[in-house]
mmCIF file of C-alpha atoms in Angstrom:
data_model
loop_
_atom_site.group_PDB
_atom_site.id
_atom_site.type_symbol
_atom_site.label_atom_id
_atom_site.label_comp_id
_atom_site.label_asym_id
_atom_site.label_seq_id
_atom_site.Cartn_x
_atom_site.Cartn_y
_atom_site.Cartn_z
ATOM 1 C CA MET A 1 31.991 -9.730 8.148
ATOM 2 C CA PRO A 2 35.665 -9.825 7.077
ATOM 3 C CA ILE A 3 36.757 -12.593 4.712
ATOM 4 C CA ARG A 4 39.058 -15.156 6.279
ATOM 5 C CA LEU A 5 41.457 -16.769 3.821
ATOM 6 C CA PRO A 6 44.120 -19.446 4.240
ATOM 7 C CA LEU A 7 47.601 -17.897 4.258
ATOM 8 C CA LEU A 8 50.074 -19.799 2.093
ATOM 9 C CA SER A 9 53.314 -21.080 3.545
ATOM 10 C CA PRO A 10 56.556 -19.277 2.581
ATOM 11 C CA ASP A 11 57.720 -22.624 1.182
ATOM 12 C CA PRO A 12 57.004 -22.495 -2.595
ATOM 13 C CA GLN A 13 56.642 -26.284 -2.611
ATOM 14 C CA ALA A 14 53.862 -26.226 0.001
ATOM 15 C CA PRO A 15 50.462 -27.460 -1.222
ATOM 16 C CA PHE A 16 47.508 -25.189 -1.910
ATOM 17 C CA PRO A 17 44.175 -25.638 -0.160
ATOM 18 C CA PRO A 18 41.824 -27.809 -2.246
ATOM 19 C CA ALA A 19 40.272 -25.781 -5.081
ATOM 20 C CA GLU A 20 36.861 -27.013 -3.941
ATOM 21 C CA SER A 21 37.258 -25.020 -0.734
ATOM 22 C CA ALA A 22 37.269 -21.673 -2.607
ATOM 23 C CA LEU A 23 34.690 -19.054 -1.641
ATOM 24 C CA ARG A 24 31.415 -18.684 -3.491
ATOM 25 C CA GLU A 25 31.554 -14.898 -3.053
ATOM 26 C CA PRO A 26 33.769 -13.586 -4.441
ATOM 27 C CA ASP A 27 33.611 -16.585 -6.697
ATOM 28 C CA GLY A 28 36.717 -18.714 -6.552
ATOM 29 C CA LEU A 29 38.830 -16.787 -4.038
ATOM 30 C CA LEU A 30 40.924 -19.508 -2.403
ATOM 31 C CA ALA A 31 43.997 -18.229 -0.555
ATOM 32 C CA MET A 32 46.418 -15.365 -0.156
ATOM 33 C CA GLY A 33 50.126 -14.799 0.284
ATOM 34 C CA GLY A 34 53.064 -16.878 -0.826
ATOM 35 C CA ASP A 35 55.078 -15.759 -3.830
ATOM 36 C CA LEU A 36 55.121 -15.943 -7.634
ATOM 37 C CA SER A 37 58.088 -18.265 -7.949
ATOM 38 C CA PRO A 38 58.056 -20.618 -10.959
ATOM 39 C CA SER A 39 57.588 -23.707 -8.807
ATOM 40 C CA ARG A 40 54.591 -22.236 -6.967
ATOM 41 C CA LEU A 41 52.985 -20.957 -10.178
ATOM 42 C CA LEU A 42 53.354 -24.301 -11.942
ATOM 43 C CA ASN A 43 51.949 -26.097 -8.906
ATOM 44 C CA ALA A 44 48.993 -23.705 -8.894
ATOM 45 C CA TYR A 45 48.144 -24.196 -12.571
ATOM 46 C CA ARG A 46 48.384 -27.983 -12.299
ATOM 47 C CA HIS A 47 45.684 -27.770 -9.632
ATOM 48 C CA GLY A 48 43.391 -25.343 -11.465
ATOM 49 C CA ILE A 49 44.487 -22.274 -9.473
ATOM 50 C CA PHE A 50 45.816 -18.934 -10.714
ATOM 51 C CA PRO A 51 46.985 -15.617 -9.182
ATOM 52 C CA TRP A 52 44.935 -12.463 -9.715
ATOM 53 C CA PHE A 53 45.394 -9.280 -7.683
ATOM 54 C CA SER A 54 45.858 -5.547 -8.114
ATOM 55 C CA GLU A 55 48.729 -3.243 -7.225
ATOM 56 C CA GLY A 56 48.917 -2.798 -3.449
ATOM 57 C CA GLU A 57 46.991 -6.001 -2.655
ATOM 58 C CA PRO A 58 48.492 -9.213 -1.285
ATOM 59 C CA ILE A 59 48.863 -12.052 -3.789
ATOM 60 C CA LEU A 60 45.410 -13.621 -4.169
ATOM 61 C CA TRP A 61 44.793 -17.111 -5.580
ATOM 62 C CA TRP A 62 41.601 -18.164 -7.373
ATOM 63 C CA SER A 63 39.740 -21.179 -8.729
ATOM 64 C CA PRO A 64 36.268 -20.048 -9.895
ATOM 65 C CA ASP A 65 33.252 -22.272 -10.505
ATOM 66 C CA PRO A 66 32.287 -22.523 -13.296
ATOM 67 C CA ARG A 67 35.418 -22.028 -15.390
ATOM 68 C CA MET A 68 35.511 -20.330 -18.790
ATOM 69 C CA VAL A 69 37.243 -22.526 -21.394
ATOM 70 C CA PHE A 70 37.729 -22.792 -25.138
ATOM 71 C CA ARG A 71 37.773 -26.032 -27.041
ATOM 72 C CA THR A 72 40.540 -25.630 -29.600
ATOM 73 C CA ASP A 73 38.179 -26.814 -32.355
ATOM 74 C CA ALA A 74 35.427 -24.368 -31.385
ATOM 75 C CA VAL A 75 36.745 -20.796 -31.455
ATOM 76 C CA HIS A 76 34.131 -18.664 -33.210
ATOM 77 C CA LEU A 77 35.036 -16.066 -35.837
ATOM 78 C CA SER A 78 32.066 -14.337 -37.440
ATOM 79 C CA THR A 79 31.440 -14.563 -41.180
ATOM 80 C CA ARG A 80 32.077 -10.839 -41.552
ATOM 81 C CA PHE A 81 35.354 -11.020 -39.637
ATOM 82 C CA ARG A 82 36.503 -13.977 -41.755
ATOM 83 C CA ARG A 83 35.715 -12.033 -44.923
ATOM 84 C CA ASP A 84 37.874 -9.118 -43.766
ATOM 85 C CA LEU A 85 40.595 -11.512 -42.602
ATOM 86 C CA ARG A 86 40.972 -12.976 -46.110
ATOM 87 C CA ARG A 87 42.284 -9.579 -47.234
ATOM 88 C CA SER A 88 44.550 -9.092 -44.214
ATOM 89 C CA ASP A 89 48.331 -8.749 -44.546
ATOM 90 C CA TRP A 90 48.903 -9.669 -40.898
ATOM 91 C CA THR A 91 51.167 -12.552 -39.908
ATOM 92 C CA VAL A 92 51.215 -14.882 -36.896
ATOM 93 C CA SER A 93 54.248 -16.113 -34.963
ATOM 94 C CA ALA A 94 55.081 -17.490 -31.525
ATOM 95 C CA ASP A 95 57.575 -16.577 -28.805
ATOM 96 C CA ARG A 96 59.345 -13.929 -30.907
ATOM 97 C CA ASP A 97 58.826 -11.185 -28.297
ATOM 98 C CA PHE A 98 57.149 -12.433 -25.136
ATOM 99 C CA ALA A 99 58.119 -9.289 -23.229
ATOM 100 C CA ALA A 100 56.350 -7.064 -25.776
ATOM 101 C CA VAL A 101 53.160 -9.146 -25.649
ATOM 102 C CA ILE A 102 52.900 -9.117 -21.868
ATOM 103 C CA ALA A 103 53.697 -5.378 -21.805
ATOM 104 C CA ALA A 104 50.943 -4.717 -24.354
ATOM 105 C CA CYS A 105 48.485 -6.816 -22.356
ATOM 106 C CA ALA A 106 49.347 -4.752 -19.279
ATOM 107 C CA THR A 107 49.057 -1.330 -20.896
ATOM 108 C CA THR A 108 46.332 -1.586 -23.572
ATOM 109 C CA PRO A 109 43.171 0.201 -22.331
ATOM 110 C CA ARG A 110 40.119 -2.050 -21.868
ATOM 111 C CA PRO A 111 36.485 -0.875 -21.741
ATOM 112 C CA GLY A 112 35.160 -0.812 -18.190
ATOM 113 C CA GLN A 113 38.548 -1.549 -16.651
ATOM 114 C CA ASP A 114 40.567 0.933 -14.621
ATOM 115 C CA GLY A 115 44.180 -0.130 -14.390
ATOM 116 C CA THR A 116 45.620 -3.619 -14.760
ATOM 117 C CA TRP A 117 46.208 -6.756 -12.731
ATOM 118 C CA ILE A 118 49.432 -7.367 -14.699
ATOM 119 C CA THR A 119 51.633 -5.607 -12.169
ATOM 120 C CA PRO A 120 55.435 -5.377 -12.538
ATOM 121 C CA GLU A 121 55.643 -8.308 -10.112
ATOM 122 C CA MET A 122 53.327 -10.396 -12.307
ATOM 123 C CA SER A 123 55.193 -9.445 -15.490
ATOM 124 C CA ALA A 124 58.517 -10.468 -13.953
ATOM 125 C CA ALA A 125 57.063 -13.800 -12.808
ATOM 126 C CA TYR A 126 55.763 -14.758 -16.260
ATOM 127 C CA LEU A 127 58.932 -13.579 -17.967
ATOM 128 C CA ALA A 128 60.790 -15.974 -15.651
ATOM 129 C CA LEU A 129 58.399 -18.776 -16.618
ATOM 130 C CA HIS A 130 58.973 -17.935 -20.274
ATOM 131 C CA ARG A 131 62.741 -18.153 -19.884
ATOM 132 C CA LEU A 132 62.247 -21.590 -18.321
ATOM 133 C CA GLY A 133 60.123 -22.718 -21.285
ATOM 134 C CA HIS A 134 56.729 -22.800 -19.523
ATOM 135 C CA ALA A 135 55.082 -19.515 -20.600
ATOM 136 C CA HIS A 136 54.447 -18.813 -24.278
ATOM 137 C CA CYS A 137 52.839 -16.239 -26.508
ATOM 138 C CA VAL A 138 51.348 -15.851 -29.964
ATOM 139 C CA GLU A 139 52.050 -12.562 -31.740
ATOM 140 C CA VAL A 140 50.071 -10.943 -34.560
ATOM 141 C CA CYS A 141 52.005 -8.376 -36.604
ATOM 142 C CA ASP A 142 51.110 -6.097 -39.501
ATOM 143 C CA ALA A 143 53.053 -5.902 -42.782
ATOM 144 C CA GLY A 144 55.543 -3.510 -41.179
ATOM 145 C CA GLY A 145 56.252 -5.871 -38.283
ATOM 146 C CA ARG A 146 54.292 -3.839 -35.731
ATOM 147 C CA LEU A 147 52.585 -5.862 -33.004
ATOM 148 C CA VAL A 148 48.794 -5.540 -33.445
ATOM 149 C CA GLY A 149 47.566 -8.389 -31.232
ATOM 150 C CA GLY A 150 48.723 -11.173 -28.978
ATOM 151 C CA ILE A 151 47.967 -13.687 -26.274
ATOM 152 C CA TYR A 152 50.114 -15.337 -23.600
ATOM 153 C CA GLY A 153 49.743 -18.066 -21.027
ATOM 154 C CA VAL A 154 51.270 -21.141 -19.443
ATOM 155 C CA ALA A 155 51.628 -24.504 -21.189
ATOM 156 C CA ILE A 156 51.891 -27.671 -19.112
ATOM 157 C CA GLY A 157 51.721 -31.014 -20.884
ATOM 158 C CA ARG A 158 48.834 -30.769 -23.357
ATOM 159 C CA MET A 159 47.007 -28.060 -21.415
ATOM 160 C CA PHE A 160 47.220 -24.324 -22.100
ATOM 161 C CA PHE A 161 46.275 -21.893 -19.338
ATOM 162 C CA GLY A 162 45.504 -18.536 -20.957
ATOM 163 C CA GLU A 163 46.413 -15.422 -18.995
ATOM 164 C CA SER A 164 45.669 -12.365 -21.142
ATOM 165 C CA MET A 165 45.316 -11.121 -24.712
ATOM 166 C CA PHE A 166 45.209 -7.699 -26.330
ATOM 167 C CA SER A 167 44.284 -5.876 -29.521
ATOM 168 C CA GLY A 168 46.450 -3.027 -30.759
ATOM 169 C CA GLU A 169 44.254 -2.938 -33.871
ATOM 170 C CA SER A 170 40.642 -4.084 -34.133
ATOM 171 C CA GLY A 171 40.508 -7.877 -34.260
ATOM 172 C CA GLY A 172 44.083 -8.463 -33.150
ATOM 173 C CA SER A 173 43.144 -10.518 -30.113
ATOM 174 C CA LYS A 174 40.643 -12.586 -32.136
ATOM 175 C CA VAL A 175 43.359 -13.538 -34.595
ATOM 176 C CA ALA A 176 45.760 -14.366 -31.755
ATOM 177 C CA LEU A 177 43.206 -16.630 -30.063
ATOM 178 C CA ALA A 178 42.219 -18.359 -33.312
ATOM 179 C CA ALA A 179 45.878 -18.901 -34.190
ATOM 180 C CA LEU A 180 46.627 -20.299 -30.731
ATOM 181 C CA ALA A 181 43.659 -22.655 -31.063
ATOM 182 C CA ARG A 182 44.898 -23.845 -34.458
ATOM 183 C CA VAL A 183 48.424 -24.543 -33.220
ATOM 184 C CA LEU A 184 47.201 -26.361 -30.117
ATOM 185 C CA ARG A 185 44.540 -28.342 -31.980
ATOM 186 C CA GLU A 186 47.028 -29.588 -34.570
ATOM 187 C CA ALA A 187 49.317 -30.711 -31.724
ATOM 188 C CA GLY A 188 46.551 -32.649 -29.968
ATOM 189 C CA CYS A 189 45.882 -30.099 -27.219
ATOM 190 C CA PRO A 190 42.089 -29.770 -26.915
ATOM 191 C CA LEU A 191 41.540 -27.151 -24.216
ATOM 192 C CA ILE A 192 42.409 -23.517 -23.402
ATOM 193 C CA ASP A 193 41.665 -22.210 -19.919
ATOM 194 C CA ALA A 194 40.202 -18.690 -20.091
ATOM 195 C CA GLN A 195 39.649 -18.428 -16.316
ATOM 196 C CA VAL A 196 36.751 -16.014 -15.813
ATOM 197 C CA GLU A 197 33.662 -15.559 -17.971
ATOM 198 C CA ASN A 198 32.913 -12.314 -19.802
ATOM 199 C CA PRO A 199 30.701 -11.410 -22.795
ATOM 200 C CA HIS A 200 33.635 -10.998 -25.196
ATOM 201 C CA LEU A 201 34.920 -14.506 -24.496
ATOM 202 C CA ARG A 202 31.423 -15.962 -24.896
ATOM 203 C CA ARG A 203 31.091 -14.326 -28.327
ATOM 204 C CA LEU A 204 34.363 -15.957 -29.355
ATOM 205 C CA GLY A 205 33.100 -19.401 -28.404
ATOM 206 C CA GLY A 206 34.059 -19.646 -24.741
ATOM 207 C CA ARG A 207 31.989 -22.069 -22.680
ATOM 208 C CA ARG A 208 31.328 -22.561 -19.006
ATOM 209 C CA MET A 209 32.720 -25.751 -17.485
ATOM 210 C CA PRO A 210 31.886 -26.866 -13.943
ATOM 211 C CA ARG A 211 34.977 -26.683 -11.765
ATOM 212 C CA ASP A 212 35.046 -30.368 -10.908
ATOM 213 C CA ILE A 213 35.041 -31.315 -14.586
ATOM 214 C CA PHE A 214 37.637 -28.666 -15.376
ATOM 215 C CA LEU A 215 39.956 -29.869 -12.612
ATOM 216 C CA ALA A 216 39.750 -33.442 -13.879
ATOM 217 C CA GLU A 217 40.290 -32.443 -17.530
ATOM 218 C CA ALA A 218 43.099 -29.984 -16.824
ATOM 219 C CA GLY A 219 44.850 -32.412 -14.480
ATOM 220 C CA ARG A 220 44.717 -35.207 -17.056
ATOM 221 C CA LEU A 221 46.006 -32.998 -19.877
ATOM 222 C CA ALA A 222 48.725 -31.356 -17.773
ATOM 223 C CA ALA A 223 50.079 -34.807 -16.870
ATOM 224 C CA ALA A 224 50.480 -35.743 -20.550
ATOM 225 C CA PRO A 225 53.803 -35.219 -22.362
ATOM 226 C CA GLU A 226 54.065 -31.843 -24.102
ATOM 227 C CA PRO A 227 54.180 -32.151 -27.904
ATOM 228 C CA ALA A 228 57.674 -31.682 -29.306
ATOM 229 C CA ALA A 229 58.538 -28.331 -30.922
ATOM 230 C CA LEU A 230 55.020 -27.020 -30.309
ATOM 231 C CA TRP A 231 56.126 -23.371 -30.296
ATOM 232 C CA ASP A 232 58.650 -23.611 -33.133
ATOM 233 C CA PHE A 233 56.136 -23.238 -35.960
ATOM 234 C CA ALA A 234 56.975 -21.003 -38.913
ATOM 235 C CA THR A 235 55.340 -17.596 -39.236
ATOM 236 C CA PHE A 236 52.152 -17.890 -41.301
ATOM 237 C CA PRO A 237 49.637 -15.461 -42.843
ATOM 238 C CA ALA A 238 46.687 -14.637 -40.589
ATOM 239 C CA SER A 239 44.483 -14.913 -43.696
ATOM 240 C CA GLN A 240 44.858 -18.711 -43.467
ATOM 241 C CA LEU A 241 42.582 -18.645 -40.427
ATOM 242 C CA ALA A 242 39.684 -17.245 -42.476
ATOM 243 C CA GLY A 243 38.990 -20.554 -44.177
ATOM 244 C CA GLU A 244 39.349 -22.860 -41.192
ATOM 245 C CA ARG A 245 36.384 -24.520 -39.590
ATOM 246 C CA LEU A 246 37.028 -23.653 -35.964
ATOM 247 C CA ASP A 247 33.435 -23.362 -34.846
ATOM 248 C CA PRO A 248 31.435 -26.558 -35.517
ATOM 249 C CA PRO A 249 27.687 -26.553 -34.744
ATOM 250 C CA ARG A 250 27.037 -26.683 -31.008
ATOM 251 C CA ALA A 251 25.095 -29.480 -29.409
#
């Protein structure tokens, strides 16, 4: 039986269907159509909705249940990885080259994945959000300044909605996530949306959150004022992350 989905209005200010009305199979599929204008994207994120589609498909909008999230005080780095990180000459920065991070996320091969959902249309949309001050990235570079890892997403208020991360060298994405968590935690931002569960995210400390709880938490945090100069931090050595307690004992 064909799936029937609500078709979004051409008006980018038009409301989305309630996230609770999303399909159970495929999990979280909510609506189709519309565009990727900044106003529509920001409206989507504020309501726990994000776009995810492949080349040649219509724009599809999702709100899965449960949601994968990270608490910014609970990213897990293994003891072995921390030991190696203490000797690392990598550095961490933010918003130095958003275009390079999103391009690397789109083109870095991933096990079990054929192609990318970060289409040219998606890249252009998030670059526009970045220029408007809503999309941000964390870069990880080696001693020669080469990009070896990164993560990008959308910041609204005190909520960060993660979109994608990559590793150009082993561990690059782990460092990017841990650095993002540190920056957000120190600014009073407790939550990172990771959208859809997978084993890699679980190993890094990602947790399932029921959609109703996520929508309430994300809505509350997105409505809060964004911390001043959050993305203006000075470049720092990735080795600093090795000694931080980012993964307290779980209940």
